[in-house]
């Protein structure tokens, strides 16, 4: 496909105090420029994404738009993107639509007797995906399935496999298994999110790691994990994927010639949540813990975290510690809504670019 001349990846700060993901990236190959948008943050973040494309990427075009998973902090802003973006021939929207697989899933749902009934219920359970589908169909934008092995421009999808994705639909709390009042699952999630949480911290020596024993949600595990090598830099985009998805992706990596450990630009999943990684997963992707901390600024790779600076729960200190244990320079989105965190190589300079500030090593971490 030819050598890539440069790349730039921008992690936009989204939301007011909650975290989400909105990533814009651009690369050039043999004089041709390609733009991808991966997730769109909340609905109000859509205009900022489009403004970013116009200001820094020279227009409204996007070769590919990728929804990693159906949560509103990733899907909301893509409504504006799909309405306003120009998608050239060969491009399209990449997302997984649960209702397409209703005929394969219906045996798992006793309350449904017809495939059509299950399709309708799945559309209602995943309204963000249904809304994006409607826009894409109205505008004539092709929709592709980002299952394991698919190529999205220069990126290869490492996870999810179709088999694991179908199981995640069955496992999801959103998926209608028993009769329940409409919106009850959403109400429970809202109450859980609003509940006050008391976080306690404990001092910990270098190398000590304690991650949550709780798994992340089935929806997060649905996240599309993308890998590419651009300008000899290995890049992993993770969405909100959890330990299972990262393990599946690592198992698939050798089939595309990716030798692990060793990632140069690591998109930290789920805003730095303790439920998405483990010592074993970090070892596999990033390498073992170092005997001591590297001198300031001499990290061997970049770990990039999409987390609103006003979010009191992300990133978790245990995750920042785990990344630095393996030699990372850890950076986080900062600034107001629409500000961005940039990582690039050989890309055109920007007059307003501000160097990212590395996160310090936490001397304590969350109590288990």
XYZ file of N, CA and C in Angstrom, residues 113-359:
741
model
N -40.582 -14.881 19.730
C -40.954 -15.998 18.859
C -40.644 -15.726 17.398
N -40.359 -14.468 17.063
C -40.029 -14.128 15.675
C -38.735 -13.340 15.621
N -38.019 -13.499 14.516
C -36.779 -12.740 14.304
C -37.079 -11.247 14.243
N -38.199 -10.884 13.589
C -38.562 -9.477 13.489
C -38.796 -8.839 14.842
N -39.409 -9.586 15.750
C -39.636 -9.057 17.090
C -38.344 -8.807 17.840
N -37.396 -9.715 17.686
C -36.096 -9.529 18.342
C -35.338 -8.374 17.706
N -35.417 -8.252 16.391
C -34.759 -7.124 15.718
C -35.264 -5.794 16.273
N -36.577 -5.676 16.394
C -37.157 -4.426 16.905
C -36.709 -4.151 18.333
N -36.677 -5.199 19.165
C -36.258 -5.023 20.552
C -34.793 -4.606 20.640
N -33.956 -5.146 19.783
C -32.532 -4.791 19.809
C -32.327 -3.352 19.331
N -33.109 -2.912 18.368
C -33.025 -1.511 17.943
C -33.389 -0.575 19.103
N -34.412 -0.953 19.862
C -34.816 -0.130 21.003
C -33.761 -0.164 22.106
N -33.072 -1.277 22.256
C -32.063 -1.410 23.308
C -30.785 -0.655 22.976
N -30.529 -0.432 21.691
C -29.306 0.258 21.271
C -29.678 1.458 20.393
N -30.321 2.482 20.989
C -30.827 3.607 20.192
C -29.735 4.444 19.541
N -28.566 4.535 20.160
C -27.485 5.326 19.561
C -27.051 4.734 18.228
N -26.959 3.426 18.176
C -26.556 2.752 16.944
C -27.658 2.897 15.892
N -28.903 2.743 16.313
C -30.022 2.872 15.376
C -30.079 4.270 14.768
N -29.806 5.294 15.568
C -29.825 6.671 15.066
C -28.745 6.896 14.014
N -27.563 6.357 14.256
C -26.475 6.508 13.283
C -26.768 5.731 12.004
N -27.369 4.571 12.139
C -27.741 3.792 10.962
C -28.706 4.582 10.089
N -29.691 5.212 10.716
C -30.692 5.955 9.960
C -30.060 7.103 9.179
N -29.131 7.812 9.810
C -28.469 8.929 9.122
C -27.641 8.419 7.957
N -26.872 7.360 8.195
C -26.015 6.815 7.146
C -26.845 6.340 5.953
N -27.942 5.669 6.227
C -28.786 5.190 5.132
C -29.408 6.347 4.358
N -29.843 7.374 5.086
C -30.436 8.537 4.408
C -29.427 9.256 3.535
N -28.169 9.326 3.994
C -27.141 10.049 3.243
C -26.383 9.160 2.257
N -26.712 7.887 2.220
C -26.046 6.995 1.286
C -24.624 6.638 1.689
N -24.343 6.651 2.988
C -23.011 6.287 3.496
C -22.996 4.793 3.778
N -22.105 4.042 3.162
C -22.052 2.595 3.405
C -21.713 2.297 4.871
N -22.267 1.207 5.377
C -21.971 0.762 6.734
C -21.284 -0.590 6.659
N -20.140 -0.699 7.329
C -19.337 -1.925 7.303
C -19.232 -2.520 8.702
N -18.979 -3.830 8.742
C -18.836 -4.544 10.003
C -17.363 -4.583 10.431
N -17.010 -3.960 11.540
C -15.616 -3.990 12.004
C -15.324 -5.198 12.884
N -15.451 -6.384 12.311
C -15.090 -7.587 13.042
C -13.604 -7.868 12.888
N -13.107 -8.721 13.749
C -11.694 -9.108 13.767
C -11.216 -9.469 12.352
N -10.096 -8.845 11.957
C -9.516 -9.095 10.645
C -9.875 -8.070 9.601
N -10.901 -7.239 9.835
C -11.293 -6.218 8.865
C -10.216 -5.137 8.770
N -10.086 -4.543 7.592
C -9.140 -3.445 7.368
C -9.921 -2.145 7.223
N -9.601 -1.180 8.083
C -10.186 0.159 8.017
C -9.057 1.102 7.626
N -8.913 1.342 6.337
C -7.741 2.079 5.873
C -6.477 1.328 6.251
N -5.584 2.005 6.972
C -4.332 1.388 7.401
C -4.488 0.589 8.695
N -5.671 0.591 9.268
C -5.884 -0.069 10.560
C -6.485 -1.465 10.372
N -6.017 -2.394 11.201
C -6.573 -3.741 11.245
C -7.373 -3.900 12.532
N -8.564 -4.468 12.424
C -9.381 -4.736 13.603
C -8.877 -6.024 14.263
N -8.487 -5.919 15.525
C -7.996 -7.070 16.280
C -9.095 -7.729 17.104
N -10.119 -6.984 17.440
C -11.240 -7.501 18.234
C -12.404 -6.528 18.049
N -13.650 -7.028 18.186
C -14.041 -8.370 18.612
C -14.184 -9.325 17.434
N -14.060 -10.611 17.693
C -14.475 -11.606 16.720
C -15.996 -11.648 16.702
N -16.549 -12.154 15.641
C -18.017 -12.210 15.558
C -18.579 -13.108 16.649
N -17.942 -14.242 16.893
C -18.459 -15.178 17.896
C -18.510 -14.538 19.276
N -17.459 -13.802 19.646
C -17.449 -13.179 20.975
C -18.450 -12.036 21.036
N -18.593 -11.289 19.952
C -19.560 -10.199 19.917
C -20.975 -10.714 20.121
N -21.341 -11.804 19.457
C -22.676 -12.362 19.613
C -22.920 -12.795 21.052
N -21.898 -13.351 21.690
C -22.059 -13.747 23.085
C -22.227 -12.526 23.979
N -21.546 -11.441 23.664
C -21.668 -10.216 24.444
C -23.078 -9.623 24.330
N -23.699 -9.742 23.164
C -25.077 -9.286 23.024
C -25.977 -10.078 23.962
N -25.773 -11.376 24.006
C -26.573 -12.223 24.896
C -26.341 -11.847 26.351
N -25.083 -11.560 26.703
C -24.721 -11.265 28.091
C -25.118 -9.859 28.539
N -25.322 -8.958 27.600
C -25.539 -7.551 27.932
C -26.787 -7.334 28.774
N -26.678 -6.449 29.757
C -27.831 -6.075 30.574
C -28.851 -5.266 29.780
N -28.418 -4.685 28.671
C -29.349 -3.916 27.845
C -30.247 -4.826 27.009
N -29.764 -6.003 26.712
C -30.496 -6.889 25.822
C -31.717 -7.448 26.533
N -32.898 -7.363 25.910
C -34.150 -7.751 26.579
C -34.321 -9.265 26.685
N -34.084 -9.805 27.871
C -34.237 -11.248 28.096
C -35.574 -11.562 28.739
N -35.980 -10.714 29.683
C -37.254 -10.888 30.365
C -38.084 -9.625 30.178
N -39.360 -9.758 30.313
C -40.216 -8.592 30.190
C -39.891 -7.597 31.287
N -39.735 -6.335 30.929
C -39.401 -5.291 31.901
C -39.933 -3.966 31.395
N -40.255 -3.040 32.288
C -40.733 -1.728 31.848
C -39.689 -1.043 30.979
N -40.138 -0.394 29.915
C -39.220 0.291 29.014
C -38.387 1.308 29.780
N -37.077 1.267 29.541
C -36.190 2.238 30.166
C -35.703 1.851 31.536
N -36.109 0.686 32.065
C -35.714 0.331 33.430
C -34.219 0.149 33.558
N -33.602 -0.456 32.536
C -32.153 -0.648 32.584
C -31.440 0.691 32.590
N -31.948 1.620 31.764
C -31.315 2.942 31.710
C -31.460 3.667 33.044
N -32.604 3.490 33.720
C -32.802 4.134 35.014
C -31.829 3.586 36.037
N -31.647 2.281 36.050
C -30.707 1.665 36.987
C -29.302 2.195 36.741
N -28.900 2.259 35.456
C -27.563 2.753 35.131
C -27.399 4.198 35.581
N -28.435 5.011 35.380
C -28.342 6.415 35.773
C -28.198 6.556 37.278
N -28.966 5.757 38.030
C -28.876 5.823 39.479
C -27.514 5.362 39.973
N -26.984 4.320 39.344
C -25.661 3.844 39.729
C -24.601 4.891 39.446
N -24.718 5.573 38.306
C -23.739 6.590 37.943
C -23.800 7.771 38.891
N -25.019 8.105 39.352
C -25.181 9.272 40.208
C -24.839 8.995 41.664
N -24.742 7.731 42.025
C -24.480 7.387 43.425
C -23.111 7.907 43.850
N -23.068 8.445 45.069
C -21.802 8.957 45.591
C -20.848 7.804 45.866
N -19.617 7.980 45.462
C -18.617 6.944 45.653
C -17.488 7.489 46.513
N -17.112 6.732 47.497
C -16.005 7.112 48.359
C -14.790 6.290 47.952
N -13.754 6.962 47.532
C -12.545 6.280 47.090
C -11.484 6.440 48.167
N -10.935 5.337 48.592
C -9.854 5.360 49.573
C -8.554 4.964 48.891
N -7.482 5.604 49.339
C -6.178 5.366 48.732
C -5.213 4.820 49.781
N -4.302 3.993 49.315
C -3.282 3.428 50.193
C -1.912 3.623 49.545
N -0.915 3.891 50.373
C 0.453 4.009 49.883
C 0.909 2.674 49.316
N 1.708 2.736 48.272
C 2.188 1.503 47.645
C 3.590 1.719 47.112
N 4.428 0.716 47.262
C 5.803 0.789 46.774
C 5.835 0.642 45.255
N 6.973 0.984 44.679
C 7.161 0.843 43.237
C 6.854 -0.598 42.804
N 6.084 -0.733 41.737
C 5.796 -2.033 41.167
C 4.569 -2.734 41.709
N 4.040 -2.265 42.842
C 2.851 -2.904 43.414
C 1.625 -2.481 42.601
N 0.814 -3.468 42.183
C -0.352 -3.182 41.355
C -1.584 -3.893 41.907
N -2.663 -3.131 42.069
C -3.934 -3.685 42.511
C -5.021 -3.120 41.604
N -5.578 -3.981 40.758
C -6.652 -3.572 39.869
C -7.972 -4.147 40.366
N -9.068 -3.624 39.861
C -10.379 -4.083 40.296
C -10.606 -5.531 39.877
N -11.271 -6.274 40.734
C -11.647 -7.644 40.391
C -12.943 -7.690 39.594
N -13.648 -6.561 39.520
C -14.900 -6.513 38.759
C -14.613 -6.356 37.273
N -15.385 -7.030 36.437
C -15.206 -6.855 34.991
C -15.873 -5.579 34.507
N -15.477 -5.112 33.355
C -16.180 -3.995 32.731
C -17.464 -4.500 32.098
N -18.272 -3.608 31.562
C -19.579 -3.996 31.027
C -19.436 -4.750 29.710
N -20.498 -5.482 29.360
C -20.513 -6.182 28.076
C -20.420 -5.190 26.921
N -21.059 -4.024 27.068
C -20.982 -3.012 26.003
C -19.556 -2.536 25.798
N -18.823 -2.310 26.893
C -17.426 -1.903 26.752
C -16.606 -2.988 26.066
N -16.885 -4.250 26.413
C -16.145 -5.360 25.799
C -16.450 -5.496 24.312
N -17.549 -4.890 23.848
C -17.850 -4.901 22.417
C -16.928 -3.989 21.622
N -16.123 -3.191 22.294
C -15.339 -2.153 21.627
C -14.461 -2.714 20.504
N -14.429 -1.958 19.418
C -13.582 -2.294 18.275
C -12.153 -1.871 18.602
N -11.232 -2.833 18.598
C -9.819 -2.574 18.874
C -9.079 -2.517 17.545
N -8.410 -1.377 17.282
C -7.744 -1.167 15.998
C -6.238 -1.020 16.190
N -5.504 -1.630 15.272
C -4.035 -1.553 15.315
C -3.505 -1.115 13.955
N -2.435 -0.340 13.990
C -1.718 -0.009 12.770
C -0.264 0.284 13.089
N 0.553 0.227 12.073
C 1.943 0.701 12.161
C 2.113 1.807 11.131
N 2.326 3.024 11.608
C 2.507 4.187 10.752
C 3.850 4.821 11.063
N 4.655 5.070 10.044
C 5.970 5.675 10.237
C 6.778 4.885 11.271
N 6.676 3.563 11.218
C 7.396 2.662 12.120
C 6.963 2.814 13.575
N 5.783 3.369 13.804
C 5.227 3.496 15.145
C 4.017 2.566 15.265
N 4.028 1.713 16.275
C 2.926 0.786 16.504
C 1.859 1.482 17.351
N 0.632 1.520 16.831
C -0.445 2.303 17.430
C -1.628 1.396 17.722
N -2.175 1.514 18.934
C -3.339 0.722 19.324
C -4.437 1.664 19.806
N -5.625 1.564 19.187
C -6.802 2.334 19.570
C -7.793 1.360 20.198
N -8.247 1.633 21.430
C -8.925 0.599 22.205
C -10.384 0.862 22.551
N -10.890 2.083 22.412
C -12.244 2.361 22.884
C -12.334 2.129 24.382
N -13.362 1.404 24.806
C -13.540 1.088 26.228
C -13.358 -0.407 26.478
N -12.587 -1.061 25.635
C -12.462 -2.515 25.722
C -11.922 -2.949 27.084
N -12.298 -4.142 27.496
C -11.848 -4.678 28.773
C -10.793 -5.748 28.617
N -10.558 -6.457 29.692
C -9.495 -7.464 29.711
C -9.742 -8.587 28.710
N -11.017 -9.007 28.563
C -11.310 -10.085 27.618
C -10.995 -9.662 26.188
N -11.410 -8.464 25.813
C -11.156 -7.986 24.466
C -9.684 -7.774 24.188
N -8.956 -7.240 25.167
C -7.516 -7.045 24.988
C -6.797 -8.384 24.869
N -7.294 -9.389 25.568
C -6.703 -10.726 25.451
C -7.001 -11.322 24.082
N -8.249 -11.186 23.620
C -8.585 -11.686 22.283
C -7.747 -10.979 21.219
N -7.573 -9.670 21.366
C -6.767 -8.914 20.405
C -5.315 -9.376 20.416
N -4.771 -9.628 21.600
C -3.388 -10.094 21.697
C -3.226 -11.483 21.086
N -4.235 -12.333 21.247
C -4.187 -13.668 20.641
C -4.164 -13.587 19.113
N -4.843 -12.573 18.570
C -4.924 -12.414 17.110
C -3.689 -11.726 16.533
N -2.991 -10.963 17.352
C -1.874 -10.144 16.869
C -0.846 -10.915 16.044
N -0.398 -12.098 16.475
C 0.621 -12.804 15.672
C 0.165 -13.136 14.258
N -1.136 -13.252 14.039
C -1.653 -13.598 12.717
C -1.472 -12.475 11.709
N -1.233 -11.251 12.202
C -0.959 -10.134 11.289
C 0.492 -9.675 11.416
N 1.319 -10.498 12.064
C 2.741 -10.175 12.177
C 3.096 -9.212 13.283
N 2.173 -8.979 14.225
C 2.451 -8.080 15.340
C 3.034 -8.881 16.495
N 4.283 -8.594 16.820
C 4.935 -9.266 17.936
C 4.767 -8.443 19.202
N 4.321 -9.092 20.239
C 4.116 -8.438 21.528
C 5.101 -9.001 22.545
N 5.422 -8.169 23.583
C 4.928 -6.812 23.832
C 5.622 -5.781 22.961
N 5.036 -4.585 22.952
C 5.664 -3.491 22.243
C 4.688 -2.634 21.465
N 4.095 -1.625 22.115
C 3.227 -0.646 21.460
C 3.823 0.731 21.720
N 3.912 1.550 20.668
C 4.529 2.875 20.802
C 3.531 3.962 21.201
N 2.291 3.843 20.753
C 1.235 4.797 21.111
C 0.038 3.970 21.588
N -0.194 3.981 22.882
C -1.200 3.116 23.501
C -2.367 3.955 23.985
N -3.526 3.777 23.362
C -4.758 4.440 23.782
C -5.289 3.673 24.988
N -5.203 4.266 26.167
C -5.573 3.587 27.409
C -7.087 3.399 27.439
N -7.578 2.166 27.596
C -9.011 1.935 27.490
C -9.831 2.541 28.626
N -11.042 2.953 28.275
C -12.064 3.408 29.211
C -11.553 4.485 30.178
N -10.832 5.450 29.632
C -10.436 6.633 30.384
C -9.536 6.311 31.581
N -8.900 5.134 31.543
C -8.013 4.744 32.644
C -8.724 4.040 33.771
N -9.737 3.240 33.456
C -10.483 2.514 34.483
C -9.710 1.295 34.974
N -9.859 0.986 36.269
C -9.201 -0.189 36.861
C -9.871 -1.495 36.442
N -11.074 -1.414 35.878
C -11.800 -2.633 35.514
C -11.451 -3.138 34.125
N -10.616 -2.423 33.404
C -10.348 -2.779 32.006
C -8.981 -3.399 31.773
N -8.082 -3.300 32.738
C -6.740 -3.848 32.563
C -6.365 -4.673 33.787
N -5.282 -5.395 33.651
C -4.725 -6.184 34.746
C -3.218 -6.240 34.550
N -2.524 -6.729 35.551
C -1.077 -6.883 35.421
C -0.753 -7.776 34.234
N -1.491 -8.878 34.092
C -1.218 -9.830 33.009
C -1.455 -9.199 31.636
N -2.544 -8.437 31.500
C -2.845 -7.800 30.223
C -1.798 -6.747 29.886
N -1.418 -5.925 30.859
C -0.402 -4.902 30.603
C 0.943 -5.535 30.271
N 1.283 -6.629 30.958
C 2.533 -7.338 30.636
C 2.534 -7.798 29.181
N 1.413 -8.309 28.749
C 1.345 -8.888 27.412
C 1.469 -7.819 26.329
N 0.832 -6.671 26.548
C 0.853 -5.623 25.533
C 2.071 -4.705 25.632
N 2.463 -4.392 26.865
C 3.456 -3.337 27.074
C 4.774 -3.827 27.652
N 4.799 -5.061 28.136
C 6.022 -5.606 28.708
C 5.966 -5.672 30.222
N 6.944 -6.322 30.830
C 6.945 -6.493 32.289
C 7.292 -5.199 33.015
N 7.021 -5.200 34.305
C 7.370 -4.050 35.135
C 8.882 -3.871 35.202
N 9.305 -2.621 35.173
C 10.731 -2.300 35.266
C 11.173 -2.334 36.724
N 12.446 -2.586 36.972
C 12.905 -2.627 38.362
C 12.846 -1.276 39.058
N 12.873 -0.189 38.286
C 12.781 1.143 38.870
C 12.254 2.118 37.829
N 11.812 3.269 38.283
C 11.238 4.252 37.384
C 12.298 4.856 36.485
N 11.938 5.052 35.213
C 12.845 5.695 34.281
C 12.979 7.177 34.615
N 14.108 7.771 34.295
C 14.256 9.220 34.511
C 13.160 9.996 33.791
N 12.798 11.128 34.331
C 11.717 11.944 33.801
C 11.925 12.235 32.316
N 10.892 11.925 31.526
C 10.947 12.215 30.101
C 11.609 11.162 29.255
N 12.068 10.086 29.849
C 12.767 9.050 29.094
C 11.930 7.791 28.920
N 10.613 7.952 28.913
C 9.744 6.807 28.714
C 9.958 6.167 27.352
N 9.661 4.879 27.266
C 9.889 4.136 26.029
C 8.678 4.144 25.098
N 7.506 4.599 25.575
C 6.321 4.692 24.732
C 5.361 5.701 25.351
N 4.342 6.095 24.558
C 3.325 7.032 25.019
C 2.051 6.284 25.377
N 1.475 6.620 26.522
C 0.155 6.130 26.909
C -0.766 7.334 26.970
N -1.817 7.328 26.161
C -2.695 8.485 26.013
C -4.063 8.170 26.605
N -4.531 9.052 27.489
C -5.779 8.822 28.213
C -6.798 9.896 27.868
N -7.957 9.475 27.347
C -9.074 10.390 27.136
C -9.875 10.454 28.429
N -9.621 11.484 29.222
C -10.333 11.657 30.486
C -10.473 13.149 30.754
N -11.692 13.581 30.932
C -11.949 14.986 31.216
C -11.210 15.397 32.490
N -10.514 16.522 32.487
C -9.760 16.927 33.685
C -10.645 17.174 34.905
N -11.959 17.366 34.691
C -12.883 17.549 35.816
C -13.533 16.241 36.260
N -13.181 15.152 35.622
C -13.696 13.837 36.005
C -12.924 13.364 37.234
N -13.617 13.201 38.355
C -12.953 12.849 39.615
C -12.642 11.356 39.707
N -13.154 10.567 38.789
C -12.973 9.118 38.875
C -11.981 8.557 37.855
N -11.595 9.354 36.872
C -10.685 8.869 35.835
C -9.604 9.911 35.571
N -8.386 9.426 35.273
C -7.956 8.033 35.295
C -7.682 7.549 36.716
N -7.751 6.254 36.919
C -7.433 5.676 38.218
C -5.918 5.687 38.436
N -5.549 5.950 39.673
C -4.114 6.019 39.976
C -3.431 4.679 39.739
N -4.131 3.579 40.025
C -3.533 2.259 39.818
C -3.154 2.046 38.357
N -3.972 2.582 37.443
C -3.691 2.417 36.022
C -2.496 3.274 35.611
N -2.454 4.519 36.089
C -1.301 5.378 35.783
C -0.023 4.734 36.302
N -0.082 4.193 37.511
C 1.082 3.496 38.067
C 1.496 2.321 37.165
N 0.514 1.515 36.767
C 0.831 0.351 35.946
C 1.488 0.717 34.629
N 1.058 1.816 34.026
C 1.657 2.266 32.777
C 3.091 2.740 32.983
N 3.302 3.520 34.040
C 4.650 4.028 34.315
C 5.580 2.890 34.738
N 5.025 1.860 35.398
C 5.834 0.691 35.749
C 6.479 0.057 34.516
N 5.848 0.257 33.350
C 6.340 -0.363 32.126
C 7.043 0.626 31.210
N 7.324 1.807 31.747
C 8.129 2.768 30.997
C 7.364 3.769 30.181
N 6.084 3.996 30.493
C 5.270 4.914 29.697
C 5.478 6.366 30.086
N 5.408 7.239 29.083
C 5.122 8.647 29.310
C 3.602 8.769 29.232
N 2.944 9.026 30.358
C 1.486 9.037 30.425
C 0.982 10.465 30.291
N 0.078 10.684 29.334
C -0.497 12.007 29.115
C -2.014 11.884 29.047
N -2.703 12.991 29.383
C -4.160 12.996 29.488
C -4.714 14.216 28.795
N -5.917 14.092 28.244
C -6.593 15.244 27.660
C -6.790 16.327 28.728
N -6.597 17.564 28.340
C -6.739 18.688 29.263
C -7.469 19.822 28.556
N -7.701 20.897 29.293
C -8.291 22.085 28.703
C -9.800 22.031 28.654
N -10.378 22.990 27.954
C -11.828 23.084 27.831
C -12.336 22.076 26.816
N -13.647 21.965 26.776
C -14.275 21.094 25.795
C -13.820 21.484 24.394
N -13.351 20.503 23.626
C -12.856 20.767 22.281
C -11.359 20.925 22.200
N -10.686 21.152 23.338
C -9.228 21.141 23.334
C -8.757 19.737 22.983
N -7.501 19.600 22.581
C -7.067 18.299 22.101
C -5.678 17.932 22.606
N -5.462 16.636 22.660
C -4.162 16.047 22.980
C -3.645 15.419 21.696
N -2.481 15.856 21.236
C -1.975 15.421 19.938
C -0.746 14.531 20.083
N -0.716 13.467 19.280
C 0.489 12.669 19.127
C 0.713 12.505 17.634
N 1.951 12.623 17.190
C 2.190 12.647 15.748
C 3.636 12.270 15.435
N 3.895 12.085 14.139
C 5.265 11.883 13.662
C 5.366 12.444 12.248
N 6.316 13.360 12.079
C 6.599 13.984 10.775
C 5.404 14.758 10.232
N 4.442 15.117 11.093
C 3.244 15.825 10.650
C 3.516 17.324 10.537
N 2.705 18.032 9.761
C 2.864 19.486 9.670
C 2.747 20.136 11.043
N 3.556 21.147 11.326
C 3.486 21.807 12.643
C 2.207 22.619 12.791
N 1.859 22.887 14.033
C 0.706 23.727 14.343
C 1.156 24.882 15.219
N 0.693 26.067 14.873
C 1.101 27.246 15.631
C 0.569 27.228 17.059
N -0.600 26.604 17.276
C -1.210 26.659 18.599
C -1.004 25.363 19.390
N -0.124 24.496 18.926
C 0.099 23.230 19.626
C 0.754 23.480 20.983
N 0.248 22.806 22.004
C 0.776 22.925 23.363
C 1.326 21.563 23.791
N 2.578 21.500 24.231
C 3.136 20.203 24.646
C 2.320 19.575 25.772
N 2.091 18.279 25.663
C 1.324 17.577 26.689
C 2.156 17.449 27.963
N 1.500 17.619 29.089
C 2.172 17.484 30.385
C 2.034 16.051 30.867
N 3.158 15.439 31.185
C 3.137 14.054 31.654
C 2.553 13.963 33.052
N 1.794 12.907 33.277
C 1.248 12.681 34.613
C 2.345 12.145 35.522
